[in-house]
Short mmCIF file of C-alpha atoms and ligand atoms in Angstrom, two decimals:
data_model
loop_
_atom_site.label_atom_id
_atom_site.label_comp_id
_atom_site.label_asym_id
_atom_site.label_seq_id
_atom_site.Cartn_x
_atom_site.Cartn_y
_atom_site.Cartn_z
CA MET A 30 7.48 -10.79 -1.88
CA ASP A 31 10.10 -10.79 1.04
CA ALA A 32 7.22 -8.20 2.45
CA PHE A 33 5.56 -11.62 3.80
CA LEU A 34 8.43 -13.00 5.10
CA LYS A 35 8.57 -14.28 8.99
CA ARG A 36 12.07 -14.06 8.90
CA ASN A 37 12.20 -10.10 7.15
CA LYS A 38 9.49 -9.32 9.56
CA ARG A 39 12.03 -9.79 12.75
CA LYS A 40 14.22 -8.26 11.03
CA SER A 41 12.16 -4.31 10.30
CA SER A 42 10.47 -4.77 13.45
CA ALA A 43 13.71 -4.86 14.92
CA ILE A 44 14.93 -1.76 13.21
CA GLU A 45 12.02 -0.54 13.96
CA GLU A 46 12.62 -1.35 18.12
CA GLN A 47 16.26 -0.17 17.61
CA SER A 48 15.35 3.10 16.59
CA LEU A 49 12.56 3.71 19.28
CA ASP A 50 14.76 3.12 21.67
CA ASP A 51 17.52 5.26 20.58
CA ASP A 52 15.35 8.07 19.88
CA ASN A 53 12.14 8.27 21.89
CA GLU A 54 13.24 9.08 25.03
CA SER A 55 12.79 12.74 25.48
CA THR A 56 9.67 12.04 23.97
CA ASP A 57 8.22 9.45 26.61
CA VAL A 58 9.26 11.79 29.11
CA LYS A 59 6.91 14.29 27.52
CA LEU A 60 4.29 11.37 27.00
CA ALA A 61 4.74 10.90 30.54
CA ILE A 62 4.20 14.31 31.77
CA LEU A 63 1.36 15.23 29.38
CA SER A 64 -0.26 11.68 30.32
CA SER A 65 -0.12 12.84 34.11
CA LEU A 66 -2.09 15.79 33.08
CA HIS A 67 -4.46 13.75 30.93
CA SER A 68 -4.87 10.91 32.55
CA ASN A 69 -8.26 10.13 30.63
CA ALA A 70 -6.20 10.47 27.13
CA SER A 71 -5.33 7.32 25.63
CA GLN A 72 -1.35 7.41 24.19
CA GLU A 73 -2.06 7.52 20.96
CA VAL A 74 -3.82 10.78 21.40
CA LEU A 75 -1.74 12.23 23.94
CA LEU A 76 1.42 11.29 20.91
CA GLU A 77 -1.12 13.07 18.30
CA ALA A 78 -1.22 15.59 19.89
CA LEU A 79 2.81 16.13 20.73
CA LEU A 80 3.60 15.34 16.96
CA ALA A 81 0.61 18.12 16.01
CA HIS A 82 2.35 20.71 18.46
CA ASP A 83 6.35 19.81 17.14
CA GLY A 84 6.93 18.95 20.33
CA SER A 85 5.76 21.15 22.74
CA VAL A 86 3.98 19.73 25.37
CA GLU A 87 2.88 23.55 26.71
CA ALA A 88 0.59 23.68 23.14
CA ALA A 89 -0.24 19.98 23.53
CA SER A 90 -1.10 20.37 26.78
CA ALA A 91 -3.62 23.49 25.67
CA SER A 92 -5.16 21.70 22.58
CA LEU A 93 -5.91 18.41 25.22
CA ALA A 94 -7.97 20.52 27.44
CA GLU A 95 -9.85 22.74 24.95
CA ASP A 96 -10.74 19.00 22.94
CA ARG A 97 -11.89 17.36 26.30
CA SER A 98 -14.14 20.72 27.17
CA GLN A 99 -15.29 20.93 23.74
CA SER A 100 -16.10 17.38 23.56
CA PRO A 101 -15.29 15.29 26.80
CA LYS A 102 -16.38 11.52 25.24
CA LYS A 103 -13.71 12.10 22.42
CA GLN A 104 -10.97 10.75 24.85
CA ARG A 105 -11.07 6.80 24.94
CA ASN A 106 -8.04 4.34 26.82
CA SER A 107 -9.09 1.01 24.05
CA ILE A 108 -6.06 -0.25 22.28
CA THR A 109 -8.30 -0.89 19.67
CA ILE A 110 -8.93 1.33 16.71
CA GLY A 111 -11.92 3.08 14.93
CA HIS A 112 -12.25 6.29 16.57
CA GLN A 113 -12.04 9.58 14.40
CA THR A 114 -9.87 12.31 15.33
CA SER A 115 -8.37 14.99 12.87
CA LEU A 116 -5.13 16.77 12.86
CA ARG A 117 -7.28 19.94 12.50
CA LEU A 118 -8.19 19.44 15.10
CA PHE A 119 -5.20 20.44 16.87
CA ALA A 120 -4.44 22.80 13.81
CA SER A 121 -4.60 26.88 14.51
CA LYS A 122 -7.49 28.60 12.54
CA SER A 123 -5.60 30.13 10.11
CA SER A 124 -3.64 27.07 8.42
CA THR A 125 -6.94 25.38 7.75
CA GLU A 126 -8.35 28.12 5.86
CA GLU A 127 -5.48 29.08 4.42
CA ARG A 128 -5.06 26.43 1.89
CA PRO A 129 -2.96 27.22 -1.22
CA ALA A 130 -4.92 26.46 -4.33
CA SER A 131 -1.72 25.16 -5.66
CA PRO A 132 -0.09 22.54 -3.64
CA LYS A 133 2.56 22.60 -1.36
CA LYS A 134 4.28 20.01 0.60
CA ALA A 135 2.80 19.36 3.72
CA LYS A 136 4.50 19.79 6.96
CA LEU A 137 5.93 16.74 7.99
CA LEU A 138 4.48 15.95 11.41
CA SER A 139 5.68 12.25 11.46
CA LYS A 140 8.65 11.95 13.59
CA LYS A 141 12.02 9.19 13.59
CA GLY A 142 10.66 6.19 15.91
CA ALA A 143 7.07 7.36 16.02
CA THR A 144 3.81 6.46 14.25
CA LEU A 145 1.36 9.15 13.76
CA HIS A 146 -2.05 8.17 13.82
CA LEU A 147 -4.21 9.75 11.03
CA TYR A 148 -8.36 8.85 10.67
CA ASP A 149 -9.60 12.00 8.67
CA PRO A 150 -9.50 11.77 4.88
CA GLU A 151 -8.25 15.24 4.61
CA ASP A 152 -5.49 14.70 6.61
CA ILE A 153 -4.55 11.21 5.11
CA ALA A 154 -4.76 12.97 1.59
CA GLU A 155 -2.72 15.93 2.80
CA HIS A 156 0.80 13.53 4.60
CA THR A 157 0.30 10.42 3.07
CA PRO A 158 0.59 9.02 -0.75
CA CYS A 159 -3.10 7.76 -0.44
CA SER A 160 -6.75 8.56 0.35
CA ILE A 161 -9.58 7.19 1.56
CA ILE A 162 -13.40 7.02 1.31
CA HIS A 163 -14.99 6.00 4.19
CA ASN A 164 -18.47 4.24 4.30
CA PHE A 165 -17.76 3.37 0.83
CA LEU A 166 -20.45 1.09 -0.37
CA PRO A 167 -23.76 1.05 0.42
CA GLN A 168 -24.20 -1.48 3.02
CA ASP A 169 -25.80 -4.07 1.98
CA GLU A 170 -23.18 -4.43 -0.82
CA ALA A 171 -20.41 -4.60 1.24
CA ASN A 172 -21.77 -7.00 3.69
CA ASP A 173 -22.45 -9.40 0.90
CA LEU A 174 -18.96 -8.67 -0.40
CA LEU A 175 -17.76 -9.74 3.00
CA LYS A 176 -19.87 -12.66 3.74
CA GLU A 177 -18.50 -14.02 -0.04
CA LEU A 178 -15.27 -13.37 0.65
CA LEU A 179 -14.97 -14.93 4.23
CA GLU A 180 -16.61 -18.39 2.26
CA GLU A 181 -13.56 -18.14 -0.40
CA SER A 182 -11.39 -17.11 2.25
CA ASP A 183 -11.59 -20.91 3.56
CA THR A 184 -9.29 -22.12 0.75
CA PHE A 185 -6.94 -19.43 0.57
CA GLU A 186 -3.42 -20.41 0.84
CA LYS A 187 -0.65 -18.80 2.63
CA ILE A 188 2.31 -18.22 -0.20
CA SER A 189 5.45 -20.14 -0.04
CA PHE A 190 8.44 -19.11 -1.46
CA LYS A 191 12.51 -18.66 -1.16
CA LEU A 192 14.99 -16.65 1.28
CA PHE A 193 18.29 -17.68 1.09
CA ASP A 194 18.19 -21.28 1.25
CA ASN A 195 14.61 -21.67 3.41
CA ILE A 196 11.15 -21.85 2.33
CA VAL A 197 9.49 -19.55 4.08
CA GLN A 198 5.12 -18.91 4.36
CA SER A 199 3.46 -15.43 4.68
CA GLU A 200 1.19 -14.72 7.56
CA HIS A 201 -1.62 -14.11 5.70
CA THR A 202 -3.81 -16.26 3.41
CA SER A 203 -4.92 -15.05 -0.21
CA THR A 204 -5.43 -15.86 -3.31
CA PHE A 205 -6.20 -14.02 -6.76
CA TYR A 206 -9.32 -13.25 -9.06
CA VAL A 207 -8.98 -12.46 -13.17
CA GLY A 208 -12.10 -12.46 -15.57
CA THR A 209 -11.94 -15.64 -17.28
CA GLU A 210 -10.78 -19.42 -17.83
CA ALA A 211 -8.78 -18.05 -20.99
CA GLU A 212 -7.11 -15.26 -18.70
CA ILE A 213 -6.73 -18.04 -15.77
CA ASN A 214 -4.92 -20.14 -18.40
CA THR A 215 -2.56 -17.28 -19.07
CA GLN A 216 -1.79 -16.45 -15.77
CA LYS A 217 -0.63 -19.75 -14.60
CA HIS A 218 1.54 -20.30 -17.98
CA ASP A 219 2.95 -16.78 -19.04
CA TYR A 220 3.19 -14.61 -15.67
CA PHE A 221 5.67 -15.23 -13.21
CA TYR A 222 5.98 -13.88 -9.76
CA ASN A 223 9.36 -13.87 -8.24
CA GLY A 224 10.68 -16.08 -10.63
CA ALA A 225 7.95 -18.59 -9.96
CA ARG A 226 4.48 -19.85 -12.05
CA MET A 227 1.91 -18.91 -10.25
CA THR A 228 -0.55 -21.93 -9.37
CA ASN A 229 -3.87 -20.50 -7.48
CA VAL A 230 -5.65 -18.64 -9.63
CA ARG A 231 -9.18 -17.99 -9.44
CA ARG A 232 -11.90 -16.84 -11.56
CA ILE A 233 -13.92 -13.22 -10.31
CA THR A 234 -16.57 -14.22 -8.02
CA PRO A 235 -20.30 -12.09 -8.76
CA GLN A 236 -19.72 -9.21 -5.48
CA LEU A 237 -16.02 -9.01 -6.50
CA LEU A 238 -17.34 -8.28 -10.66
CA ARG A 239 -20.47 -6.35 -8.65
CA VAL A 240 -18.57 -3.91 -7.04
CA ARG A 241 -15.76 -3.53 -9.47
CA PRO A 242 -17.15 -0.70 -11.61
CA ARG A 243 -18.02 1.34 -8.21
CA VAL A 244 -14.62 1.03 -7.21
CA GLN A 245 -13.41 2.26 -11.06
CA GLU A 246 -15.34 5.07 -10.82
CA ALA A 247 -14.84 6.08 -6.93
CA VAL A 248 -10.70 5.78 -7.85
CA ASN A 249 -10.97 7.53 -11.36
CA LYS A 250 -12.35 10.61 -9.63
CA GLU A 251 -9.93 10.38 -6.52
CA ILE A 252 -6.74 10.22 -9.28
CA GLN A 253 -8.12 13.38 -11.23
CA ASN A 254 -8.90 15.53 -7.47
CA ARG A 255 -5.16 14.23 -6.22
CA ILE A 256 -3.37 15.73 -10.10
CA LYS A 257 -5.70 18.43 -9.41
CA THR A 258 -4.95 19.53 -6.12
CA ARG A 259 -1.80 18.32 -4.82
CA TYR A 260 0.90 17.52 -7.41
CA PRO A 261 3.41 20.56 -9.03
CA ASP A 262 1.74 22.32 -11.80
CA GLY A 263 -1.83 20.60 -11.71
CA LYS A 264 -0.21 17.98 -13.66
CA LYS A 265 0.52 14.43 -13.18
CA LEU A 266 3.04 12.95 -12.09
CA LYS A 267 5.87 11.95 -14.87
CA HIS A 268 5.80 8.48 -16.45
CA GLN A 269 1.72 8.48 -14.79
CA SER A 270 -0.17 7.14 -17.72
CA LEU A 271 -2.98 9.32 -18.83
CA ASP A 272 -5.38 6.17 -19.86
CA PRO A 273 -8.46 5.83 -16.97
CA TRP A 274 -7.91 3.16 -14.00
CA SER A 275 -9.64 -0.04 -15.52
CA PRO A 276 -8.85 -2.54 -12.74
CA ASN A 277 -8.72 -6.12 -14.77
CA CYS A 278 -7.92 -8.24 -11.40
CA ALA A 279 -8.25 -8.24 -7.83
CA PHE A 280 -5.36 -10.07 -5.47
CA VAL A 281 -7.50 -10.96 -1.77
CA ASN A 282 -5.73 -11.07 1.34
CA CYS A 283 -7.84 -12.30 4.03
CA TYR A 284 -6.29 -11.46 8.26
CA ASN A 285 -7.13 -14.37 10.79
CA GLY A 286 -7.01 -12.73 14.44
CA PRO A 287 -4.89 -10.24 15.51
CA GLN A 288 -1.51 -11.06 14.68
CA GLU A 289 -1.02 -12.04 10.93
CA ASN A 290 -0.14 -9.46 8.91
CA VAL A 291 2.25 -7.98 6.20
CA GLY A 292 5.88 -6.60 6.49
CA TYR A 293 6.69 -3.29 4.84
CA HIS A 294 6.83 -3.41 0.98
CA SER A 295 6.10 -2.11 -1.88
CA ASP A 296 3.85 -4.00 -4.37
CA GLN A 297 5.45 -5.02 -7.32
CA MET A 298 5.16 -2.90 -10.87
CA THR A 299 6.62 -5.44 -13.47
CA TYR A 300 2.85 -6.37 -14.87
CA LEU A 301 1.36 -2.53 -14.11
CA GLY A 302 4.30 -0.39 -15.02
CA PRO A 303 5.27 2.56 -13.66
CA ARG A 304 3.63 5.38 -11.12
CA ALA A 305 0.61 2.08 -10.78
CA ILE A 306 -2.00 2.93 -8.61
CA ILE A 307 -4.28 0.44 -6.60
CA GLY A 308 -7.91 0.70 -5.23
CA SER A 309 -8.01 -0.84 -1.84
CA LEU A 310 -10.96 -1.98 0.09
CA SER A 311 -11.39 -3.18 3.56
CA LEU A 312 -13.95 -5.35 5.30
CA GLY A 313 -14.57 -6.62 8.50
CA VAL A 314 -12.50 -5.90 11.47
CA ALA A 315 -10.48 -2.75 11.19
CA ARG A 316 -6.97 -2.88 10.87
CA GLU A 317 -4.25 -0.55 11.01
CA PHE A 318 -2.36 0.17 7.39
CA ARG A 319 1.39 2.13 7.61
CA VAL A 320 2.99 3.99 5.42
CA ARG A 321 6.97 5.45 5.46
CA ARG A 322 8.48 6.86 3.03
CA VAL A 323 11.91 5.29 1.30
CA ILE A 324 15.08 8.13 2.52
CA PRO A 325 17.76 8.20 -0.11
CA LYS A 326 20.60 6.94 1.60
CA ASP A 327 23.05 9.83 0.39
CA THR A 328 20.73 12.91 0.75
CA GLU A 329 21.73 15.53 3.03
CA ASN A 330 19.30 14.14 5.23
CA GLY A 331 20.86 10.85 4.53
CA THR A 332 20.36 7.67 6.70
CA ASP A 333 20.30 4.39 6.73
CA ASP A 334 17.55 4.23 9.31
CA PRO A 335 14.88 3.09 7.56
CA ASP A 336 12.52 5.34 10.29
CA ALA A 337 13.82 7.98 10.06
CA GLU A 338 10.82 9.98 9.38
CA GLY A 339 8.69 7.62 11.50
CA GLN A 340 5.66 6.00 9.81
CA ILE A 341 2.06 6.96 9.63
CA SER A 342 -1.11 4.93 10.70
CA ILE A 343 -4.11 5.03 8.52
CA HIS A 344 -7.05 3.23 10.20
CA LEU A 345 -9.08 1.35 7.50
CA PRO A 346 -12.52 0.02 9.25
CA HIS A 347 -14.39 -1.86 7.86
CA ASN A 348 -15.95 -0.99 3.83
CA SER A 349 -13.68 1.81 3.48
CA LEU A 350 -11.79 2.44 0.25
CA LEU A 351 -8.27 3.16 0.21
CA VAL A 352 -6.43 4.80 -2.96
CA MET A 353 -2.43 3.94 -3.14
CA HIS A 354 -1.50 6.71 -5.50
CA ALA A 355 0.86 7.17 -8.08
CA GLU A 356 3.67 8.22 -5.75
CA MET A 357 2.90 5.40 -3.56
CA GLN A 358 5.14 2.19 -4.67
CA GLU A 359 8.09 3.83 -6.51
CA GLU A 360 8.83 6.63 -2.84
CA TRP A 361 7.41 4.69 0.18
CA LYS A 362 6.60 1.69 1.65
CA HIS A 363 3.66 -0.04 3.51
CA SER A 364 2.02 -3.06 5.73
CA ILE A 365 -0.32 -4.09 7.90
CA ALA A 366 0.61 -3.72 11.31
CA PRO A 367 0.01 -6.88 14.33
CA ALA A 368 -2.48 -5.31 16.86
CA GLN A 369 -2.80 -6.10 19.89
CA ALA A 370 -6.37 -5.84 19.95
CA ILE A 371 -9.37 -6.14 18.01
CA ASP A 372 -12.83 -5.18 18.05
CA PRO A 373 -14.69 -8.01 16.23
CA HIS A 374 -16.42 -7.50 13.51
CA PRO A 375 -20.28 -8.57 13.63
CA ILE A 376 -20.09 -10.57 10.27
CA ALA A 377 -16.56 -11.49 9.87
CA GLY A 378 -15.38 -12.41 13.83
CA SER A 379 -11.19 -11.33 14.42
CA ARG A 380 -11.02 -11.72 10.31
CA ARG A 381 -10.49 -8.95 8.08
CA ILE A 382 -10.77 -8.79 4.28
CA ASN A 383 -8.57 -7.01 2.23
CA VAL A 384 -9.52 -6.56 -1.74
CA THR A 385 -7.00 -4.27 -3.84
CA TYR A 386 -8.12 -3.84 -7.62
CA ARG A 387 -5.41 -3.78 -10.35
CA ASP A 388 -5.26 -2.71 -13.24
CA TYR A 389 -2.58 -5.31 -15.20
CA LYS A 390 -1.36 -3.30 -18.34
CA LYS A 391 -1.59 -4.86 -21.53
CA MET A 392 1.83 -3.58 -22.88
CA PHE A 393 3.48 -5.39 -19.62
CA HIS A 394 2.17 -8.67 -20.63
CA ALA A 395 4.62 -11.25 -19.50
CA ARG A 396 5.40 -11.76 -23.16
CA TYR A 397 6.95 -8.27 -24.20
CA THR A 398 8.49 -7.35 -20.62
CA PRO A 399 12.69 -8.12 -20.60
CA ARG A 400 13.40 -11.89 -20.12
CA CYS A 401 16.38 -12.69 -18.25
CA LYS A 402 19.10 -15.19 -18.95
CA CYS A 403 17.34 -17.88 -16.75
CA GLY A 404 14.63 -17.50 -19.63
CA ILE A 405 11.85 -16.19 -16.87
CA PRO A 406 10.26 -12.26 -17.59
CA SER A 407 12.10 -10.49 -15.39
CA VAL A 408 10.63 -8.05 -12.68
CA LEU A 409 10.53 -3.81 -12.56
CA ARG A 410 12.06 -2.55 -9.81
CA VAL A 411 12.98 1.93 -9.32
CA VAL A 412 15.84 2.72 -7.34
CA GLN A 413 14.70 4.09 -4.22
CA ARG A 414 17.59 4.41 -1.69
CA LYS A 415 20.60 5.38 -3.50
CA LYS A 416 21.09 8.96 -4.24
CA GLU A 417 22.66 8.26 -7.72
CA ASN A 418 20.10 6.99 -9.82
CA TRP A 419 17.36 7.89 -7.55
CA GLY A 420 14.34 6.76 -9.42
CA LYS A 421 15.43 5.59 -12.48
CA TYR A 422 13.59 2.02 -13.43
CA PHE A 423 15.43 -1.49 -14.16
CA TRP A 424 14.63 -4.71 -15.21
CA MET A 425 16.71 -7.32 -13.40
CA CYS A 426 16.23 -11.29 -12.77
CA HIS A 427 14.41 -12.61 -9.98
CA GLY A 428 15.85 -16.44 -10.35
CA GLY A 429 17.46 -16.55 -6.90
CA ASN A 430 13.55 -16.57 -5.65
CA VAL A 431 12.65 -19.44 -6.94
CA PRO A 432 13.85 -22.81 -4.95
CA GLY A 433 16.54 -24.42 -6.47
CA LYS A 434 17.65 -21.93 -8.60
CA GLU A 435 20.16 -19.04 -8.98
CA ASN A 436 19.84 -15.80 -9.91
CA CYS A 437 21.26 -14.92 -13.54
CA SER A 438 22.75 -11.11 -12.36
CA PHE A 439 20.52 -9.72 -15.59
CA PHE A 440 20.00 -6.26 -15.40
CA GLN A 441 19.07 -3.58 -17.70
CA TRP A 442 17.66 0.13 -16.97
CA ALA A 443 14.13 0.63 -18.56
CA ASP A 444 12.64 3.69 -21.13
CA PHE A 445 9.32 4.57 -20.46
CA ASP A 446 8.15 7.84 -22.01
CA ASP A 447 6.32 10.27 -19.78
CA ASP A 448 3.15 8.89 -19.61
CA GLY A 449 4.67 5.30 -18.77
CA ASN A 450 4.88 3.42 -21.69
CA PRO A 451 7.63 0.96 -22.89
CA SER A 452 9.83 1.06 -25.70
CA TRP A 453 10.24 -2.29 -26.83
CA ASP A 454 8.34 -3.28 -30.34
CA LYS A 455 5.47 -2.00 -30.78
CA ALA A 456 4.41 -3.77 -33.51
CA ARG A 457 4.54 -7.36 -31.53
CA TYR A 458 1.98 -5.29 -28.98
CA LYS A 459 -0.35 -3.80 -31.57
CA LYS A 460 -0.72 -7.79 -32.56
CA ALA A 461 -1.73 -9.03 -29.34
CA VAL A 462 -4.02 -6.27 -28.39
CA THR A 463 -6.20 -7.17 -30.98
CA LYS A 464 -7.48 -10.23 -28.43
CA PRO A 465 -9.61 -9.08 -25.98
CA LEU A 466 -8.75 -7.41 -22.90
CA ALA A 467 -9.92 -9.97 -20.33
CA SER A 468 -7.21 -12.47 -22.17
CA THR A 469 -4.20 -10.27 -21.14
CA SER A 470 -5.05 -8.98 -17.46
CA GLN A 471 -3.47 -10.52 -14.46
CA VAL A 472 -3.27 -10.21 -10.96
CA THR A 473 0.02 -9.93 -9.21
CA PRO A 474 1.18 -10.27 -5.54
CA GLN A 475 3.07 -8.21 -2.99
CA ASP A 476 6.72 -7.58 -3.41
CA ASN A 477 9.37 -5.00 -3.88
CA ASN A 478 11.87 -5.27 -0.76
CA GLN A 479 14.80 -3.61 -1.82
O1 LIG B 503 -4.50 -5.23 2.88
C1 LIG B 503 -3.70 -5.00 3.09
O2 LIG B 503 -4.31 -3.39 3.49
C2 LIG B 503 -2.15 -4.26 2.12
C3 LIG B 503 -2.34 -5.26 1.37
C4 LIG B 503 -1.40 -5.44 0.49
O3 LIG B 503 -0.08 -4.24 0.82
C5 LIG B 503 -0.82 -6.34 -0.48
O4 LIG B 503 -2.29 -6.56 -1.35
O5 LIG B 503 0.24 -5.64 -1.23
FE1 LIG B 504 0.72 -4.19 -0.96
#
């Protein structure tokens, strides 16, 4: 849950600022030249053009001139978000026409210290571990869900947790929803988050329930499409589940105003299992969802700089469904950036609601996951930063996050088969799955900041 820490946020933005300072003098100069040549274009548009042309001012300028002559209204100066541009506008004809049948690693367009802004679903699928569907629900359904959750959000809470010896709070508010009263009880008694029990758990609302099958269907289609078009040999990833994605809970966030944000993190895999997939629906004010790849420290390009490849910003307008695919939590981090300004939404005002539908796996019920010496379920992590053992999963104690407790230093490598199934006692598990699915499903908050 470090993701929410104000203190942590300050630390990571300090790192980002430093890398911006280190790296961007030449980019700044180039932007200034481009700006003088295209005074009507926003900095975002200029940067996008520059990145799309590998830093060549001449080529970026030519493409901006061409773009402007084709569509003079496209340029804008607003610092709020929501306009639709595509990298394909900047790409040469042949590069878009000759998309390979089998997936190839997309050319990296983001750069150290810079933010590449993406709006177009094709660009997003190509350059990030996500895919997006705009205007996802029928308008009335999206608005009904938004209204319902805005009302709910009046009683959402900030999450409190321990950092070193301080109790700190998230900036935004949230709560989570499961299917039945029995699930609420299971949640409150059996599940632990960062070493503590969750108290704020609610029964799923009528609108969340109504939307769920649509999300389920769309996410499963996106998963299949991704496997076919983007993964090596058109095969699912190692440890990715073969089962259809079946969301049984929803974690809902409310960001009230432009400054409420979530720092860089990966979502906790403990109860979702490896290669977790998440369906994330955005409602109300449009905000920026930023992603950056986690680069192992001791590779050839080894670096300690988390911003070494820059970051990519995905714009999330009202009624968009973002799918975080199977490679996301292990290999990337994500955040909701603070905004300088926002376009108020006619229903939500300055608020944004985000629903992450999640598939809590029966096999990863808290009663099976390894317990640490403190007697609480341990958390599932993956080696992200070290080349040695990179991608290996492990269980560790999270007691250190509980006020008054110490981390008991429990550590155990995790063992999963190719489909992500754990190797523990299947007999016990079989007994449990005779219970209805609803009684074993859960919701988790975010966290996995290593
Ligand atoms: O608000 C969002 O879009 C993302 C929230 C998030 O990262 C999370 O709930 O884990
Ligand atoms: Fe998250």
